[in-house]
Short mmCIF file of C-alpha atoms in Angstrom, two decimals:
data_model
loop_
_atom_site.label_atom_id
_atom_site.label_comp_id
_atom_site.label_asym_id
_atom_site.label_seq_id
_atom_site.Cartn_x
_atom_site.Cartn_y
_atom_site.Cartn_z
CA UNK L 1 -0.24 0.04 -0.17
CA UNK L 2 2.66 2.23 0.74
CA UNK L 3 4.61 2.04 -2.77
CA UNK L 4 1.16 2.26 -4.07
CA UNK L 5 0.60 5.87 -2.12
CA UNK L 6 3.97 6.93 -3.42
CA UNK L 7 3.20 6.21 -6.68
CA UNK L 8 0.44 8.20 -6.49
CA UNK L 9 1.92 11.38 -5.33
CA UNK L 10 4.80 10.81 -7.92
CA UNK L 11 1.85 11.02 -10.62
CA UNK L 12 0.23 14.21 -9.16
CA UNK L 13 2.65 15.81 -9.25
CA UNK L 14 4.52 15.01 -12.54
CA UNK L 15 1.94 13.84 -14.30
CA UNK L 16 1.11 11.43 -16.66
CA UNK L 17 -0.74 10.32 -19.50
CA UNK L 18 -3.71 8.44 -19.24
CA UNK L 19 -6.18 6.68 -21.95
CA UNK L 20 -9.92 7.72 -21.87
CA UNK L 21 -12.32 5.15 -22.27
CA UNK L 22 -16.50 4.01 -21.72
CA UNK L 23 -17.19 1.98 -18.74
CA UNK L 24 -17.28 -1.25 -20.56
CA UNK L 25 -13.49 -1.36 -20.26
CA UNK L 26 -13.40 -0.55 -16.58
CA UNK L 27 -13.63 -3.56 -13.68
CA UNK L 28 -17.09 -4.20 -12.71
CA UNK L 29 -15.90 -3.85 -9.10
CA UNK L 30 -14.18 -0.70 -9.49
CA UNK L 31 -17.28 0.69 -10.86
CA UNK L 32 -19.79 -0.73 -8.49
CA UNK L 33 -17.28 0.36 -5.62
CA UNK L 34 -17.24 4.15 -7.52
CA UNK L 35 -20.90 4.31 -7.62
CA UNK L 36 -21.79 3.04 -4.16
CA UNK L 37 -19.34 5.32 -2.19
CA UNK L 38 -19.62 8.42 -3.91
CA UNK L 39 -23.50 8.30 -4.49
CA UNK L 40 -24.66 11.88 -6.27
CA UNK L 41 -21.27 12.03 -8.20
CA UNK L 42 -21.71 13.62 -11.87
CA UNK L 43 -19.64 14.15 -15.24
CA UNK L 44 -17.85 11.01 -13.99
CA UNK L 45 -15.20 10.27 -16.80
CA UNK L 46 -12.86 6.73 -16.51
CA UNK L 47 -9.21 6.67 -17.63
CA UNK L 48 -6.78 3.73 -17.62
CA UNK L 49 -3.52 4.31 -16.22
CA UNK L 50 -0.69 1.71 -16.18
CA UNK L 51 -1.91 -0.48 -13.56
CA UNK L 52 -4.87 1.36 -12.08
CA UNK L 53 -8.00 3.28 -13.10
CA UNK L 54 -8.69 7.14 -12.72
CA UNK L 55 -12.31 8.56 -12.49
CA UNK L 56 -12.74 12.01 -12.71
CA UNK L 57 -15.88 13.35 -11.04
CA UNK L 58 -18.18 16.04 -9.66
CA UNK L 59 -19.58 16.20 -6.27
CA UNK L 60 -21.02 18.84 -3.56
CA UNK L 61 -19.55 21.17 -6.17
CA UNK L 62 -15.63 19.92 -6.30
CA UNK L 63 -13.64 18.39 -8.92
CA UNK L 64 -12.57 14.98 -7.44
CA UNK L 65 -10.12 12.56 -8.78
CA UNK L 66 -10.63 8.59 -7.65
CA UNK L 67 -8.11 5.63 -7.84
CA UNK L 68 -8.94 1.85 -7.86
CA UNK L 69 -6.29 -0.57 -8.82
CA UNK L 70 -7.33 -3.45 -11.50
CA UNK L 71 -9.07 -5.57 -8.86
CA UNK L 72 -11.38 -3.14 -8.61
CA UNK L 73 -9.87 -1.79 -4.44
CA UNK L 74 -10.51 1.77 -3.84
CA UNK L 75 -6.80 3.30 -3.54
CA UNK L 76 -7.44 6.65 -2.72
CA UNK L 77 -9.45 10.03 -3.59
CA UNK L 78 -7.56 13.21 -4.53
CA UNK L 79 -8.64 17.00 -5.57
CA UNK L 80 -7.06 20.32 -6.01
CA UNK L 81 -7.76 22.71 -2.79
CA UNK L 82 -6.64 26.22 -1.89
CA UNK L 83 -4.66 27.36 0.87
CA UNK L 84 -8.00 28.30 2.85
CA UNK L 85 -8.78 24.67 2.90
CA UNK L 86 -6.17 23.79 4.81
CA UNK L 87 -6.64 23.08 8.20
CA UNK L 88 -5.68 26.38 10.55
CA UNK L 89 -2.15 25.02 11.92
CA UNK L 90 -1.29 24.03 8.34
CA UNK L 91 -1.74 26.96 7.17
CA UNK L 92 -0.31 28.99 9.88
CA UNK L 93 3.08 26.80 9.57
CA UNK L 94 3.41 27.69 6.34
CA UNK L 95 3.27 31.37 6.86
CA UNK L 96 5.36 31.21 9.41
CA UNK L 97 8.39 29.02 7.76
CA UNK L 98 7.90 29.37 4.08
CA UNK L 99 6.78 32.89 3.83
CA UNK L 100 9.70 33.73 1.36
CA UNK L 101 8.01 30.90 -1.20
CA UNK L 102 4.80 31.01 -3.50
CA UNK L 103 2.63 28.25 -3.49
CA UNK L 104 2.52 26.68 -7.45
CA UNK L 105 0.40 23.32 -6.29
CA UNK L 106 -1.42 22.13 -3.50
CA UNK L 107 -3.84 19.24 -3.09
CA UNK L 108 -5.19 16.50 -0.89
CA UNK L 109 -5.05 12.57 -0.87
CA UNK L 110 -7.25 10.56 1.28
CA UNK L 111 -7.45 6.89 1.63
CA UNK L 112 -8.47 4.55 4.13
CA UNK L 113 -5.49 5.21 6.48
CA UNK L 114 -6.49 9.28 6.05
CA UNK L 115 -5.56 12.08 4.81
CA UNK L 116 -2.11 13.46 3.27
CA UNK L 117 -1.75 16.91 1.96
CA UNK L 118 0.74 17.74 -0.53
CA UNK L 119 1.83 21.22 -1.34
CA UNK L 120 4.62 22.53 -4.04
CA UNK L 121 6.32 25.67 -2.85
CA UNK L 122 8.59 27.78 -4.82
CA UNK L 123 11.35 30.62 -4.96
CA UNK L 124 13.20 32.09 -7.78
CA UNK L 125 15.67 29.24 -7.75
CA UNK L 126 14.00 26.56 -5.20
CA UNK L 127 11.24 24.27 -5.68
CA UNK L 128 10.09 22.00 -2.36
CA UNK L 129 7.45 19.49 -2.01
CA UNK L 130 6.12 19.66 1.58
CA UNK L 131 4.14 16.62 2.71
CA UNK L 132 1.49 16.56 5.94
CA UNK L 133 -0.42 13.10 6.91
CA UNK L 134 -3.60 14.21 8.76
CA UNK L 135 -2.73 17.67 9.30
CA UNK L 136 0.08 17.19 11.48
CA UNK L 137 3.41 19.67 10.76
CA UNK L 138 4.85 19.56 7.32
CA UNK L 139 7.42 17.49 6.53
CA UNK L 140 9.82 17.78 3.29
CA UNK L 141 8.86 15.38 0.79
CA UNK L 142 10.87 16.32 -2.15
CA UNK L 143 13.66 19.69 -3.02
CA UNK L 144 15.01 20.84 -5.73
CA UNK L 145 17.33 23.44 -7.74
CA UNK L 146 15.88 24.93 -10.65
CA UNK L 147 17.69 25.57 -13.71
CA UNK G 1 -3.53 16.74 25.87
CA UNK G 2 -6.66 15.29 26.84
CA UNK G 3 -7.03 17.67 29.62
CA UNK G 4 -6.07 20.18 27.48
CA UNK G 5 -9.44 19.11 25.29
CA UNK G 6 -11.26 18.79 28.06
CA UNK G 7 -10.48 22.39 29.39
CA UNK G 8 -11.00 23.74 25.80
CA UNK G 9 -14.37 22.23 25.76
CA UNK G 10 -15.61 24.00 28.41
CA UNK G 11 -14.24 27.37 27.45
CA UNK G 12 -16.36 27.39 24.08
CA UNK G 13 -19.31 26.74 26.40
CA UNK G 14 -18.68 29.29 28.41
CA UNK G 15 -16.53 32.11 28.00
CA UNK G 16 -16.18 34.98 30.71
CA UNK G 17 -16.23 37.83 28.60
CA UNK G 18 -14.35 40.57 30.52
CA UNK G 19 -11.87 42.53 28.83
CA UNK G 20 -8.22 42.21 29.24
CA UNK G 21 -7.42 43.74 32.13
CA UNK G 22 -3.52 44.34 31.04
CA UNK G 23 -2.15 42.91 34.08
CA UNK G 24 1.03 43.27 35.47
CA UNK G 25 3.57 42.25 32.64
CA UNK G 26 1.19 42.86 30.21
CA UNK G 27 -0.57 40.44 27.79
CA UNK G 28 1.58 36.44 28.50
CA UNK G 29 -0.17 35.57 24.97
CA UNK G 30 0.97 38.03 23.09
CA UNK G 31 4.26 37.44 21.63
CA UNK G 32 2.53 33.73 21.36
CA UNK G 33 -0.31 35.17 19.31
CA UNK G 34 2.42 37.56 17.07
CA UNK G 35 4.45 34.60 16.40
CA UNK G 36 1.54 31.96 15.55
CA UNK G 37 -0.80 34.25 13.69
CA UNK G 38 0.93 37.04 12.19
CA UNK G 39 -1.32 39.08 9.69
CA UNK G 40 -4.03 38.70 12.11
CA UNK G 41 -6.58 41.73 11.98
CA UNK G 42 -9.29 42.92 14.26
CA UNK G 43 -7.92 41.16 17.29
CA UNK G 44 -10.01 41.26 20.58
CA UNK G 45 -8.78 39.85 23.67
CA UNK G 46 -10.67 38.17 26.42
CA UNK G 47 -9.30 36.97 29.93
CA UNK G 48 -11.01 34.18 31.47
CA UNK G 49 -10.86 32.65 34.87
CA UNK G 50 -7.84 30.25 33.80
CA UNK G 51 -7.74 31.50 29.63
CA UNK G 52 -7.09 33.84 27.62
CA UNK G 53 -8.93 34.09 24.24
CA UNK G 54 -7.99 36.01 21.44
CA UNK G 55 -10.58 36.49 18.55
CA UNK G 56 -9.46 37.78 14.97
CA UNK G 57 -9.53 37.48 11.35
CA UNK G 58 -7.25 35.64 9.71
CA UNK G 59 -7.40 34.50 5.62
CA UNK G 60 -10.77 35.79 5.59
CA UNK G 61 -11.69 33.21 8.55
CA UNK G 62 -13.13 34.24 11.87
CA UNK G 63 -10.58 32.37 14.38
CA UNK G 64 -10.83 32.14 18.24
CA UNK G 65 -7.56 31.34 19.67
CA UNK G 66 -6.78 30.09 23.46
CA UNK G 67 -3.53 30.59 25.70
CA UNK G 68 -2.86 29.48 29.11
CA UNK G 69 -1.97 32.17 31.61
CA UNK G 70 1.34 31.60 31.11
CA UNK G 71 1.07 32.32 27.05
CA UNK G 72 1.08 28.79 25.76
CA UNK G 73 -1.29 28.17 23.15
CA UNK G 74 -4.08 25.76 23.99
CA UNK G 75 -5.74 25.57 20.48
CA UNK G 76 -8.08 27.08 18.10
CA UNK G 77 -11.72 26.95 16.99
CA UNK G 78 -13.18 28.59 13.59
CA UNK G 79 -16.09 27.88 11.84
CA UNK G 80 -15.50 26.26 7.95
CA UNK G 81 -17.63 25.17 5.08
CA UNK G 82 -18.14 21.68 4.31
CA UNK G 83 -16.06 21.63 1.33
CA UNK G 84 -13.09 22.91 3.78
CA UNK G 85 -13.37 19.35 5.68
CA UNK G 86 -10.35 16.73 4.81
CA UNK G 87 -11.79 14.60 2.35
CA UNK G 88 -11.29 11.67 4.85
CA UNK G 89 -14.38 13.37 6.91
CA UNK G 90 -16.37 13.95 4.34
CA UNK G 91 -15.94 10.36 2.67
CA UNK G 92 -17.10 9.30 6.07
CA UNK G 93 -20.15 11.60 6.43
CA UNK G 94 -21.35 10.78 2.72
CA UNK G 95 -20.92 6.93 3.62
CA UNK G 96 -22.77 6.90 6.93
CA UNK G 97 -25.60 10.11 6.61
CA UNK G 98 -25.79 10.33 2.86
CA UNK G 99 -27.30 14.07 1.88
CA UNK G 100 -28.43 14.82 5.54
CA UNK G 101 -28.00 18.20 6.21
CA UNK G 102 -24.79 19.04 7.89
CA UNK G 103 -24.29 22.75 9.72
CA UNK G 104 -22.45 24.51 12.47
CA UNK G 105 -19.30 22.93 11.48
CA UNK G 106 -16.71 23.85 13.62
CA UNK G 107 -12.99 23.21 13.17
CA UNK G 108 -10.70 22.57 16.71
CA UNK G 109 -6.83 22.51 16.69
CA UNK G 110 -5.31 21.77 19.88
CA UNK G 111 -1.43 21.05 19.70
CA UNK G 112 -0.75 18.79 16.04
CA UNK G 113 -4.46 17.87 16.43
CA UNK G 114 -7.47 18.48 14.52
CA UNK G 115 -10.88 17.84 14.86
CA UNK G 116 -14.32 18.61 13.93
CA UNK G 117 -17.82 19.00 15.40
CA UNK G 118 -20.81 19.48 13.62
CA UNK G 119 -24.29 18.90 13.59
CA UNK G 120 -26.42 16.40 11.29
CA UNK G 121 -30.22 16.57 10.39
CA UNK G 122 -31.14 12.81 9.57
CA UNK G 123 -34.76 12.48 8.64
CA UNK G 124 -35.22 10.57 12.42
CA UNK G 125 -32.39 12.14 14.51
CA UNK G 126 -30.30 15.15 14.88
CA UNK G 127 -26.54 14.04 15.51
CA UNK G 128 -24.29 16.26 17.25
CA UNK G 129 -20.98 14.63 15.93
CA UNK G 130 -17.04 15.10 16.74
CA UNK G 131 -15.21 13.73 13.73
CA UNK G 132 -10.97 13.53 13.72
CA UNK G 133 -9.24 14.58 10.86
CA UNK G 134 -8.72 10.72 9.84
CA UNK G 135 -12.81 10.43 9.85
CA UNK G 136 -13.40 8.52 13.27
CA UNK G 137 -16.90 9.68 14.27
CA UNK G 138 -18.31 10.17 17.52
CA UNK G 139 -21.28 10.74 18.16
CA UNK G 140 -21.65 13.14 21.15
CA UNK G 141 -25.79 13.90 21.55
CA UNK G 142 -28.16 12.26 20.04
CA UNK G 143 -32.07 14.12 19.75
CA UNK G 144 -35.10 12.42 18.07
CA UNK G 145 -37.16 13.99 16.10
#
């Protein structure tokens, strides 16, 4: 599970190409699990990744992305968020420790173990990705110098 | 930690609203407040029996922060919208209560812990819930309709 989550986080940070597909190509267990958990979801669009399925949908006026493995097991659900949607302690921690950075990406990943937040912070020459598990303090996930 | 949460909960139900008296040595929570909530505006202080509270606006939210009389930050509380809840919490609410209306959502922090209080109105009951950031639900009060 940890390996899948790290892969998922990497996919979300660097992006990848998916093939859009109709529901007939999706594992029935994944389809049923999605419909049961996300009752009320609209505009569902399925895509097939390397060894998982991704469904993009709207729920409660938000755009969400859910992931299932090829056996139909739920992996995670994600959404892009603004910093105002972070728990207050994470907002203040960013302001306190990374005031000179700007936020270029911020998303939330939830699975059966809880919620993780990933934020990409940049300056003119540095890019940092921070991670927070279940609203606890930020840790450095990835750091790089810009070319 | 548990003691802090208990004190914290008691404070939320009864706040002794006295203007900050500016006791000898000034406001012991001021330095901590400036460090934690840099950029806060419209700050109002209250001194209770065992706790000092500050109500302020930060990032467009009105927040209440609670400090010990030694100036230690005990926790915070603010109203949030449903979509501001962590996905783990949203999933749990949707799974348990479907489309039941959810209101009076308050985000509480205590140390590095965050949890949420809210009221859910099902067709037969009104439930007062406490939910952890991981989505663990505790029913604090149940009222039949």
